[in-house]
JSON list of C-alpha atoms in Angstrom, two decimals:
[
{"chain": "A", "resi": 66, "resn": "UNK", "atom": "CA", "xyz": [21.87, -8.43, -19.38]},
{"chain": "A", "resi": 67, "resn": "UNK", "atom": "CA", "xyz": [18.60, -7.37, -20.84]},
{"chain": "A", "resi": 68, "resn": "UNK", "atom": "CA", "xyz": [18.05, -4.74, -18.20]},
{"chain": "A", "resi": 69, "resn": "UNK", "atom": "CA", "xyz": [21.61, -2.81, -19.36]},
{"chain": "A", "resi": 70, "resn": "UNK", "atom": "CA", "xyz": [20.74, -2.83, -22.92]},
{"chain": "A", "resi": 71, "resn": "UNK", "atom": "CA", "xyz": [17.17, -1.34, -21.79]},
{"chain": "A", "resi": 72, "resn": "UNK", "atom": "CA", "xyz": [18.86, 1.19, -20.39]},
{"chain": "A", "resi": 73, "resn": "UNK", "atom": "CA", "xyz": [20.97, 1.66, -23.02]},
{"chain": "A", "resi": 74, "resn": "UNK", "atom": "CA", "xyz": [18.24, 2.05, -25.54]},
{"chain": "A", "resi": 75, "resn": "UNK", "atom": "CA", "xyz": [16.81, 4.47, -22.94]},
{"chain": "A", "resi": 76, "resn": "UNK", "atom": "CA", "xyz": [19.68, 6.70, -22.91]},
{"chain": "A", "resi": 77, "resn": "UNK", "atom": "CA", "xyz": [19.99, 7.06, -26.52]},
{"chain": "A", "resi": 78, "resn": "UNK", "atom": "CA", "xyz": [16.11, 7.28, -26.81]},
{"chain": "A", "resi": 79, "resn": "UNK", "atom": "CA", "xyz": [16.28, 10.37, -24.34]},
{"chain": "A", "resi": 80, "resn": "UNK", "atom": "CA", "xyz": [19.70, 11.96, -25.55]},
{"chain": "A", "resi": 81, "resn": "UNK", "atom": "CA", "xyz": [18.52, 11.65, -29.35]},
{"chain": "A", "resi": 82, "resn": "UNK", "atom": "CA", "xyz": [14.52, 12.87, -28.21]},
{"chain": "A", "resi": 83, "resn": "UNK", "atom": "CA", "xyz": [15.68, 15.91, -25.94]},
{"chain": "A", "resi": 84, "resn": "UNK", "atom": "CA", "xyz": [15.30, 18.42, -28.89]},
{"chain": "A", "resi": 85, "resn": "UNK", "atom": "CA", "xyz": [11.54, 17.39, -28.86]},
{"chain": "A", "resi": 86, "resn": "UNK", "atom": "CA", "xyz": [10.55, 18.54, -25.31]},
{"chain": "A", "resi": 87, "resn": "UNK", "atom": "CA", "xyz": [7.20, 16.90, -25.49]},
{"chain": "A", "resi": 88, "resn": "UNK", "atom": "CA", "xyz": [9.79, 13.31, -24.98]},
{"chain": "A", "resi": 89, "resn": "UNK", "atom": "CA", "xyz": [11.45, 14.44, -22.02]},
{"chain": "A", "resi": 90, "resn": "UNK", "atom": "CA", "xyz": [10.97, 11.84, -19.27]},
{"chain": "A", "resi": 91, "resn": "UNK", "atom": "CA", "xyz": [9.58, 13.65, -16.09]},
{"chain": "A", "resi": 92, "resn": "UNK", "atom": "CA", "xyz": [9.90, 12.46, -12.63]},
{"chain": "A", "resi": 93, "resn": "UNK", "atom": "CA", "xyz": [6.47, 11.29, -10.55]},
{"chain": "A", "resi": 94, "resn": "UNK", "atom": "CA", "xyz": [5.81, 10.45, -7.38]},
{"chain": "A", "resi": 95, "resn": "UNK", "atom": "CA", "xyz": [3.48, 7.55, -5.69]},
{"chain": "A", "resi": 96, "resn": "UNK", "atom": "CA", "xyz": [3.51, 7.30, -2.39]},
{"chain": "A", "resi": 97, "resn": "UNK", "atom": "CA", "xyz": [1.51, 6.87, 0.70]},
{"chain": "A", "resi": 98, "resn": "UNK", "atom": "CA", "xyz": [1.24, 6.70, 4.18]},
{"chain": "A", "resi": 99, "resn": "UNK", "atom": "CA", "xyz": [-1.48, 5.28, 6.48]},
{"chain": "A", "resi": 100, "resn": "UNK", "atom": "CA", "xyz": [-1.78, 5.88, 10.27]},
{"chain": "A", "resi": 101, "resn": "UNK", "atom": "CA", "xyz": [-4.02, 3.38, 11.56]},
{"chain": "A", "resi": 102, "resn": "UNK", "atom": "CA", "xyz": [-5.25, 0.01, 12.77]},
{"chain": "A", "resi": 103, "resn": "UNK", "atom": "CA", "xyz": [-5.22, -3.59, 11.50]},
{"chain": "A", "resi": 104, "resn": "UNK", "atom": "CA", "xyz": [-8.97, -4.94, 10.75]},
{"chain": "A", "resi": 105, "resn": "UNK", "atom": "CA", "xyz": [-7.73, -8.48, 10.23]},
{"chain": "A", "resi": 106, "resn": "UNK", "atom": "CA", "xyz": [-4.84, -11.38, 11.22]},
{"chain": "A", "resi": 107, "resn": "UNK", "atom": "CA", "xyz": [-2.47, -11.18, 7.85]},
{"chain": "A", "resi": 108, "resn": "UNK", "atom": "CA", "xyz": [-2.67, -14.37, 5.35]},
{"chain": "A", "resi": 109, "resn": "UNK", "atom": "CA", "xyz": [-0.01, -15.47, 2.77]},
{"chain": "A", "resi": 110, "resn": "UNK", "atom": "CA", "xyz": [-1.39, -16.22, -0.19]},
{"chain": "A", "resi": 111, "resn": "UNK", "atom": "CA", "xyz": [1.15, -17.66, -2.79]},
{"chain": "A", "resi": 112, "resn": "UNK", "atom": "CA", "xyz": [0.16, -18.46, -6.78]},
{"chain": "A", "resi": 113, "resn": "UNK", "atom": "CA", "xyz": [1.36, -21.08, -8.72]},
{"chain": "A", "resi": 114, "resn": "UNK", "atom": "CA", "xyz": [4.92, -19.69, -10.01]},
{"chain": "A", "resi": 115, "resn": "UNK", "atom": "CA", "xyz": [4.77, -16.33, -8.09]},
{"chain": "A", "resi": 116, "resn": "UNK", "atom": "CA", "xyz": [6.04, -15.46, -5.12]},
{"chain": "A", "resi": 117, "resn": "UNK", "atom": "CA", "xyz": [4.05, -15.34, -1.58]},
{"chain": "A", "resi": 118, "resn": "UNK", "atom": "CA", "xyz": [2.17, -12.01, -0.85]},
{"chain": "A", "resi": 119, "resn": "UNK", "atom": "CA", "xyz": [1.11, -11.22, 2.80]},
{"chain": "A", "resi": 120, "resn": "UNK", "atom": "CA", "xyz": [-2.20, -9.47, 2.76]},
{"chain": "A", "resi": 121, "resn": "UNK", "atom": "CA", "xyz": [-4.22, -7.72, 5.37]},
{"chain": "A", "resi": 122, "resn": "UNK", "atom": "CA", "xyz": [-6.91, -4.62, 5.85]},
{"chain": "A", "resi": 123, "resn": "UNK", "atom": "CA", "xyz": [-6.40, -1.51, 7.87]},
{"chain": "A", "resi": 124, "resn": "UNK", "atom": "CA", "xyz": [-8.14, 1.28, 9.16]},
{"chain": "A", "resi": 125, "resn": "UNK", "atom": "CA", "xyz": [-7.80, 5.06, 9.50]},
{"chain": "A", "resi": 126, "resn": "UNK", "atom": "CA", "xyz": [-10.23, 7.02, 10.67]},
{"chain": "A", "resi": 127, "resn": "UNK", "atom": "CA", "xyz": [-11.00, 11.18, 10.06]},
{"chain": "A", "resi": 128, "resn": "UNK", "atom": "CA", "xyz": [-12.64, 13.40, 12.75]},
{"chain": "A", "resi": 129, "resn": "UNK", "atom": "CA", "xyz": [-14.64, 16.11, 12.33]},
{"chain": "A", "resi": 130, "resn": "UNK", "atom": "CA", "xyz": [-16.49, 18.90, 14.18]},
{"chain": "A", "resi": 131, "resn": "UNK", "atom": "CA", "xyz": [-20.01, 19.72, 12.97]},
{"chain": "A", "resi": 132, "resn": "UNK", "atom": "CA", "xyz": [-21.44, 23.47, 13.45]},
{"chain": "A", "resi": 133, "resn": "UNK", "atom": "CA", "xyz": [-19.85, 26.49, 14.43]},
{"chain": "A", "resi": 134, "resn": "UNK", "atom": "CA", "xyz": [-17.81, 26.78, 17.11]},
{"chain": "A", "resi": 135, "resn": "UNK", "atom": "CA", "xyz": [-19.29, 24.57, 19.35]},
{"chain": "A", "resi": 136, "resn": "UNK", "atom": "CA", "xyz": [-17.73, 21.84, 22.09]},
{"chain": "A", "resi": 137, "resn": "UNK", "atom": "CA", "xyz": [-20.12, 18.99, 22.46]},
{"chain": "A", "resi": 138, "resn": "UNK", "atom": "CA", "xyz": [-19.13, 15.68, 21.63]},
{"chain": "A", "resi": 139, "resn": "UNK", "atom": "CA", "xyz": [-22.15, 15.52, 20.24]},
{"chain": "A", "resi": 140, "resn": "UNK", "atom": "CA", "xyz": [-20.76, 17.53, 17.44]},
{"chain": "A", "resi": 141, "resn": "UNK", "atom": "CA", "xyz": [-17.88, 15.31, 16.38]},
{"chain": "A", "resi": 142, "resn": "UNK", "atom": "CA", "xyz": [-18.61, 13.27, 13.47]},
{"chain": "A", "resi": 143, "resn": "UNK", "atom": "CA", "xyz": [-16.08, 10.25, 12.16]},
{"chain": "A", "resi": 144, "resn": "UNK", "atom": "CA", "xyz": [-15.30, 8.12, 9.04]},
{"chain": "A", "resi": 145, "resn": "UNK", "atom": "CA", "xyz": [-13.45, 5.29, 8.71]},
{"chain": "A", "resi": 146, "resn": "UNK", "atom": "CA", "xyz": [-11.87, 3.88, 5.28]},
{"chain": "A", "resi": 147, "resn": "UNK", "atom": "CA", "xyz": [-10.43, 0.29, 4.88]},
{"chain": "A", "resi": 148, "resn": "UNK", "atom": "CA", "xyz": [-7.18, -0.11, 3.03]},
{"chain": "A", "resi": 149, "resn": "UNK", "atom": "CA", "xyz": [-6.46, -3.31, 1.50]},
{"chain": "A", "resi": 150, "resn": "UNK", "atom": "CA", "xyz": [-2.40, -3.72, 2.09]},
{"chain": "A", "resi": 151, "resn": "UNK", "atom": "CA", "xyz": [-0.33, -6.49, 0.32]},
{"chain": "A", "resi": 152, "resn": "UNK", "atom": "CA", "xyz": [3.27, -7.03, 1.09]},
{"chain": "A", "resi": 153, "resn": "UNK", "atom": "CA", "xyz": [5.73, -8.36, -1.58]},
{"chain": "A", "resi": 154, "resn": "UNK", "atom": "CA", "xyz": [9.02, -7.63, 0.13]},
{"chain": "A", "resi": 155, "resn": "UNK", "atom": "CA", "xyz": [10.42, -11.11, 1.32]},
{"chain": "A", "resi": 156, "resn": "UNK", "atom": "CA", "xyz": [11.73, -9.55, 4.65]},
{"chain": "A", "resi": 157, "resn": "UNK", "atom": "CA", "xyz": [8.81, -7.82, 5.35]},
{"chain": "A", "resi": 158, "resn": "UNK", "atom": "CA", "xyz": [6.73, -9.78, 4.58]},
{"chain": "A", "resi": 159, "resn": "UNK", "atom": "CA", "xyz": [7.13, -12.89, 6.62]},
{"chain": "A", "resi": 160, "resn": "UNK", "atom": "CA", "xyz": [7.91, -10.25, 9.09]},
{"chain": "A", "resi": 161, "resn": "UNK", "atom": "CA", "xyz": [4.33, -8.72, 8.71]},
{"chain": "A", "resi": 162, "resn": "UNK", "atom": "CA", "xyz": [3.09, -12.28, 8.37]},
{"chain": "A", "resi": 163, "resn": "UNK", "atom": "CA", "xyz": [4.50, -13.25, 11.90]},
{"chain": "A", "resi": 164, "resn": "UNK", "atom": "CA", "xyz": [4.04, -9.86, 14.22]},
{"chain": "A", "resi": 165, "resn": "UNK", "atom": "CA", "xyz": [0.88, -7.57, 12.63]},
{"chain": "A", "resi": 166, "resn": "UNK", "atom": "CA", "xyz": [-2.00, -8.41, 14.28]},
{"chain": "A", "resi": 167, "resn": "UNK", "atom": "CA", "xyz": [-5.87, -7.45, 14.05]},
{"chain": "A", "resi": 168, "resn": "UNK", "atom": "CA", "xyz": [-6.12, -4.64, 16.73]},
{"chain": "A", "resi": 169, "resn": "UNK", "atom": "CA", "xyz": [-1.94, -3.56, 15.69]},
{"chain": "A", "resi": 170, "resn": "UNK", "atom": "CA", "xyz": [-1.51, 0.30, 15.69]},
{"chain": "A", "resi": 171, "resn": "UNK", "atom": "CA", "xyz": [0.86, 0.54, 12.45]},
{"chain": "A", "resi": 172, "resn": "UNK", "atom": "CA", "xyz": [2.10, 2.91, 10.29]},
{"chain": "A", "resi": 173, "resn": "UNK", "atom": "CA", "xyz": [2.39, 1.37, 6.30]},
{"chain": "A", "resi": 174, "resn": "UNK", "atom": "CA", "xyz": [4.25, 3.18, 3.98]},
{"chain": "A", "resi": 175, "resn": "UNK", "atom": "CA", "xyz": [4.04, 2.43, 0.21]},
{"chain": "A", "resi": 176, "resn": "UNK", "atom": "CA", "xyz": [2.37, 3.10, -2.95]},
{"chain": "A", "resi": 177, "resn": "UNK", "atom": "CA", "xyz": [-1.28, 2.93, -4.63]},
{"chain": "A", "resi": 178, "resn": "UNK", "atom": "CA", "xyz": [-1.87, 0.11, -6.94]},
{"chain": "A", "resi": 179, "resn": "UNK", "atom": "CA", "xyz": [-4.72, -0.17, -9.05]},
{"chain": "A", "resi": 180, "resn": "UNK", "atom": "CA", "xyz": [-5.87, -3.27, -10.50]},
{"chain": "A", "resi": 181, "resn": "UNK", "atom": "CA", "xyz": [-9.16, -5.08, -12.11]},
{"chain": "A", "resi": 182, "resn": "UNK", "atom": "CA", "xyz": [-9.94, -8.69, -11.06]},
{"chain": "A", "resi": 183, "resn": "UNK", "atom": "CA", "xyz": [-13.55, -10.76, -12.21]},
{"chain": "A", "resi": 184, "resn": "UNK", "atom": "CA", "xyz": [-15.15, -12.25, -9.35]},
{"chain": "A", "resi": 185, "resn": "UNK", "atom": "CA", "xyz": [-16.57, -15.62, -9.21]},
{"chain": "A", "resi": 186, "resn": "UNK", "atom": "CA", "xyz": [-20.12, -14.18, -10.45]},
{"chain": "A", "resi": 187, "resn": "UNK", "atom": "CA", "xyz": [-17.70, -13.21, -13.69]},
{"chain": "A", "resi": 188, "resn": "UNK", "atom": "CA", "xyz": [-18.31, -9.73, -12.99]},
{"chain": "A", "resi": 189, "resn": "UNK", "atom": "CA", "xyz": [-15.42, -7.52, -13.24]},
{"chain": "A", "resi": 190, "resn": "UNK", "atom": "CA", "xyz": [-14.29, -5.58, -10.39]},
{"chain": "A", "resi": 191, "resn": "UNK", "atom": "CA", "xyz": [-11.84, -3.00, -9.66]},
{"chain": "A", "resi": 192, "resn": "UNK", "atom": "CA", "xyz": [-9.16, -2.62, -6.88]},
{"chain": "A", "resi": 193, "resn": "UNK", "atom": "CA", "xyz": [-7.20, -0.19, -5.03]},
{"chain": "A", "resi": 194, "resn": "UNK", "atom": "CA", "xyz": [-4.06, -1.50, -3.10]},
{"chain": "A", "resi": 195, "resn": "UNK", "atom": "CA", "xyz": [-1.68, 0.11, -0.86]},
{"chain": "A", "resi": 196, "resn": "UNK", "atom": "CA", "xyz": [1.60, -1.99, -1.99]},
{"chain": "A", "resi": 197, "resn": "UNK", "atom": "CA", "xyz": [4.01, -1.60, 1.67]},
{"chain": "A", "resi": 198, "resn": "UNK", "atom": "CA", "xyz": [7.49, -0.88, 1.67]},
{"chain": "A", "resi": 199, "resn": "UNK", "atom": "CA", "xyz": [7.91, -0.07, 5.32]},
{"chain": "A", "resi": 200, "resn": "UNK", "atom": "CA", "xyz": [5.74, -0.73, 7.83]},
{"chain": "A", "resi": 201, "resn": "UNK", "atom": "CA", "xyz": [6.53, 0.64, 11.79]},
{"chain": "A", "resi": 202, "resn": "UNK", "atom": "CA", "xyz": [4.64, -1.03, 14.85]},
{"chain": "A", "resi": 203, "resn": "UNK", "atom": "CA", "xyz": [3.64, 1.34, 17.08]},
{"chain": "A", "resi": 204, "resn": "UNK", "atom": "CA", "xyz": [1.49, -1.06, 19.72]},
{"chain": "A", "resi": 205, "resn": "UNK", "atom": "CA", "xyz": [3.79, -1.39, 22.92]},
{"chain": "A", "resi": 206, "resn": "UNK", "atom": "CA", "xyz": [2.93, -5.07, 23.17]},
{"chain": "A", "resi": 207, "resn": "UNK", "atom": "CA", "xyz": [4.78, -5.65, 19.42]},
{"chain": "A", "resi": 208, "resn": "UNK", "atom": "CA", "xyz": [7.97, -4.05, 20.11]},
{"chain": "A", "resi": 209, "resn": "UNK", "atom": "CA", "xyz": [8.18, -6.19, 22.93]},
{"chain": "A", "resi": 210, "resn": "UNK", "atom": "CA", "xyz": [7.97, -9.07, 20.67]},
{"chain": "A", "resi": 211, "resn": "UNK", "atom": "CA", "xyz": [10.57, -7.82, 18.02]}
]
């Protein structure tokens, strides 16, 4: 009920605005998708009135060739970022709860999230999270499993 007369307001907000063109509402996109593997066993973590999140880091890694031209291994250089991913979807994530495991070749699609938290030293922190909507096993061992 609330929702429909949101919208409502919306629509006559951008029908009666579209003669200003610094109102019209523009499209965005935020999305991501990580190729990598799982650094830890998922937990659930549920708080008091909210519903039950399924959390877990992953890896990617970059490659790189230092110097010109040449073939050595000794060349190739690598980085590796951790990704903090938290799963809200019910399906997915007692699904993710139940089959990803640390070592799990996955692929997590979703979007950044961006939050501040304060520690128990009461310093305040910030956070980057990759919030999954899809997430494909790739490791032979889970698809035997599913």
């Amino acid at each position: 009920m609330l929702r429909n007369a949101s919208v409502q307001i919306l629509k006559q907000f951008v029908r009666h605005a579209s003669t200003d063109t610094s109102l019209i509402l523009e499209r965005s996109i935020n999305k991501v998708q990580l190729l990598g593997r799982v650094g830890q066993d998922p937990v659930m973590r549920q708080v008091e009135g909210r519903n039950p999140v399924t959390i877990f880091s992953m890896a990617t890694n970059e490659m790189w060739r230092s110097g010109e031209g040449e073939t050595t291994s000794a060349d190739v250089s690598q980085k590796t970022t951790w990704h903090r991913i938290s799963v809200f979807k019910p399906g997915l994530r007692d699904v993710a709860y139940q089959y990803v495991k640390k070592g799990s070749r996955i692929l997590v699609e979703g979007k950044l999230d961006y939050g501040e938290y304060v520690d128990k030293n009461n310093v305040r922190r910030q956070a980057t999270t990759i919030i999954a909507d899809n997430i494909v096993f790739l490791s032979e061992n889970v698809r035997d499993q599913l």
